[in-house]
Amino acid sequence: MARSLFTSKIPVTRIGITGLSQAGKSTLITALINHLENIRRGALSQQVVLHEFAHGHWLRGVEPAFDYDAGLHALTNTPPAWPQSTTDWSIAQIELTIDRPWYSTKPRRRIIELLDYPGEWLLDLCLLEWDYPAFCAATWSWCSQTPRHEIAADLIQELAAIDPHAPVDLAYLAQLQHRWAAFLADCRLPPYQLSRNLPGRFLLNGAHYHPEKRPFVPLFALDLVGGNATTSFPADSWGAVCAHNYLNYRDHEAKPFFTRHFQNVDAQVILIDLLGAMTAGPDALKDMRAALEGVLQPFRYGTDHWLGRLFRRKIRRVAVCATKMDHLLPDDQKRLQSLLESYLYETVQRLAAESIELNVMAIAAVQSARVHEDSSGTQSLIGRDKRTGQRVQFTPPSLPPTMPHNLNLKIGDLPQLAPPTGLDRAQAFPGRRIDQLLAFLLAD
Ligand SMILES: Nc1nc2c(ncn2[C@@H]2O[C@H](COP(=O)(O)OP(=O)(O)OP(=O)(O)O)[C@@H](O)[C@H]2O)c(=O)[nH]1
Ligand SMILES: [Mg+2]
């Protein structure tokens, strides 16, 4: 699992941590570092596979650095706040000291590298296998159905009305691209909470990508989305310009990101806001599962496929985690775990057949509510509201015992909580299953 740092021979385990915007990546990474810094205290000390680690030390100086200082400051401040939203990738490094007898020749240190990157970029994986007509056909299959069809009826109609063989109108193309990006942003927010919002860099550009420089949008003319598409368009036509700029995006933005990062990743964590998708309803649940299947697909390719080689070269462990489980009462927290298991049952089965260890778990990076039981034994949760900071007492929606096979499930809204007061860097933050997640990721 571990590889050697070129210069120092300290083995490095690199863990990618991703999830769509607001899934909880930065909070989880802050909590993971905090737990590793307190490896002999709290829940981690109970994990047998972690017993050899004596001490954890966060390293400064790596570039681009994950801002652990800012995360700690926010969470331990008075009043506490969540880490700021992040829009680019970054790395956190933690050095672990290992207890070994003096005569052992094994390394006495290990570096854990946590790579934080937007899940929106991971979803671009599908693009790598699509030419421009395939991109148009896939987006059309989503946009011709509810709810996307209702979210942007005018835009979708306009994209269907454009003749790909007609001369391009660059000002109109720029306007359409802008509207497509705004549509993607609407799709991912409540009440829709959809996941397959492509291209990912239209939503989160990153430091070097400028969408307006090479604009494109999917076109929905029948000859493009009907399955018998031609890829030859007259010069300077809508089809030629969009296809050219799409291929440039695919090959010079999306692909280098994967080749650069994934050849060295040992384990991958994908965070999902399953509770958010459940509050949005069946469309969000279906879209999220399809998105997850898409990003896990490369693990099923053989080594004759470059994506298969890239993903299977080192990655042996994948954890899909439903975050923010602290919004639920204890019995429902258990149900969330079993709902997640049945939600991803087929995917887990398929990857098990490819000898990839896929673990699905419900977690909370920082538990922000406590259970209150009244004299009649009725339970509720008490926390503080994220926006006002005021104390809130609420009865969260209860979860069904099983996931309906057709994903026809919608639960009531949940409040957004502020972090608890009294967090301290020198103590492991209160969380749920962070120890189990680390034990899974670090077991050698
Ligand atoms: N109750 C609770 N809320 C959480 C937890 N983790 C994250 N949240 C909530 O989710 C929001 C987003 O968390 P982040 O860690 O910033 O998520 P992110 O994926 O890094 O978000 P971006 O950087 O915007 O992509 C926070 O502001 C909190 O409101 C948790 O463990 N418990
Ligand atoms: Mg973040």
GROMACS .gro file of C-alpha atoms and ligand atoms in nm, residues 18-31 66 81-88 116-120 188 204 271 273 323-327 363-369 386 415-420 430-432 434, ligand 1:
model
   87
   18THR     CA    1  -1.339   1.388  -0.260
   19GLY     CA    2  -1.708   1.466  -0.264
   20LEU     CA    3  -1.934   1.719  -0.428
   21SER     CA    4  -1.934   2.075  -0.302
   22GLN     CA    5  -2.037   2.098   0.066
   23ALA     CA    6  -2.021   1.720   0.114
   24GLY     CA    7  -1.791   1.774   0.414
   25LYS     CA    8  -1.436   1.722   0.271
   26SER     CA    9  -1.253   2.005   0.447
   27THR     CA   10  -1.418   1.931   0.781
   28LEU     CA   11  -1.335   1.562   0.751
   29ILE     CA   12  -0.971   1.631   0.660
   30THR     CA   13  -0.941   1.873   0.954
   31ALA     CA   14  -1.089   1.604   1.181
   66PHE     CA   15  -0.448   2.216   0.289
   81ALA     CA   16  -1.761   2.792   1.277
   82TRP     CA   17  -1.713   2.541   0.996
   83PRO     CA   18  -1.409   2.565   0.768
   84GLN     CA   19  -1.449   2.801   0.469
   85SER     CA   20  -1.564   2.653   0.141
   86THR     CA   21  -1.269   2.555  -0.083
   87THR     CA   22  -1.256   2.560  -0.463
   88ASP     CA   23  -0.928   2.398  -0.561
  116ASP     CA   24  -0.853   1.722  -0.105
  117TYR     CA   25  -1.012   1.780  -0.446
  118PRO     CA   26  -1.362   1.870  -0.571
  119GLY     CA   27  -1.587   1.579  -0.658
  120GLU     CA   28  -1.714   1.790  -0.947
  188ARG     CA   29  -2.668   2.086  -0.761
  204LEU     CA   30  -1.542   2.491  -1.010
  271LEU     CA   31  -1.803   1.157   0.055
  273ASP     CA   32  -2.447   1.380   0.126
  323THR     CA   33  -2.148   1.236   0.596
  324LYS     CA   34  -2.318   1.440   0.871
  325MET     CA   35  -2.491   1.144   1.038
  326ASP     CA   36  -2.496   1.344   1.363
  327HIS     CA   37  -2.820   1.504   1.233
  363ILE     CA   38  -1.984   0.902   0.949
  364ALA     CA   39  -1.982   1.240   1.120
  365ALA     CA   40  -1.655   1.433   1.116
  366VAL     CA   41  -1.761   1.656   1.404
  367GLN     CA   42  -2.063   1.556   1.606
  368SER     CA   43  -2.266   1.874   1.649
  369ALA     CA   44  -2.584   1.766   1.826
  386LYS     CA   45  -2.543   2.729   1.172
  415PRO     CA   46  -3.161   2.199   1.022
  416GLN     CA   47  -2.803   2.302   0.946
  417LEU     CA   48  -2.601   2.286   1.263
  418ALA     CA   49  -2.308   2.490   1.389
  419PRO     CA   50  -2.009   2.299   1.528
  420PRO     CA   51  -2.014   2.230   1.902
  430PRO     CA   52  -1.607   1.413   1.892
  431GLY     CA   53  -1.701   1.233   1.572
  432ARG     CA   54  -1.869   0.916   1.451
  434ILE     CA   55  -1.364   0.844   1.212
  445LIG     N1   56  -2.347   1.854   1.155
  445LIG     C1   57  -2.241   1.842   1.075
  445LIG     N2   58  -2.229   1.924   0.970
  445LIG     C2   59  -2.118   1.909   0.892
  445LIG     C3   60  -2.016   1.812   0.918
  445LIG     N3   61  -1.923   1.823   0.822
  445LIG     C4   62  -1.962   1.922   0.741
  445LIG     N4   63  -2.081   1.975   0.782
  445LIG     C5   64  -2.160   2.081   0.716
  445LIG     O1   65  -2.131   2.079   0.577
  445LIG     C6   66  -2.077   2.206   0.536
  445LIG     C7   67  -1.970   2.185   0.435
  445LIG     O2   68  -1.858   2.123   0.495
  445LIG     P1   69  -1.713   2.134   0.430
  445LIG     O3   70  -1.624   2.048   0.511
  445LIG     O4   71  -1.675   2.274   0.405
  445LIG     O5   72  -1.745   2.063   0.292
  445LIG     P2   73  -1.657   2.065   0.158
  445LIG     O6   74  -1.694   1.940   0.087
  445LIG     O7   75  -1.514   2.088   0.189
  445LIG     O8   76  -1.721   2.190   0.085
  445LIG     P3   77  -1.657   2.277  -0.035
  445LIG     O9   78  -1.518   2.318   0.006
  445LIG    O10   79  -1.752   2.391  -0.049
  445LIG    O11   80  -1.658   2.186  -0.154
  445LIG     C8   81  -2.029   2.272   0.665
  445LIG    O12   82  -2.028   2.411   0.652
  445LIG     C9   83  -2.130   2.220   0.766
  445LIG    O13   84  -2.249   2.297   0.757
  445LIG    C10   85  -2.035   1.726   1.032
  445LIG    O14   86  -1.954   1.636   1.063
  445LIG     N5   87  -2.149   1.746   1.106
   0.00000   0.00000   0.00000
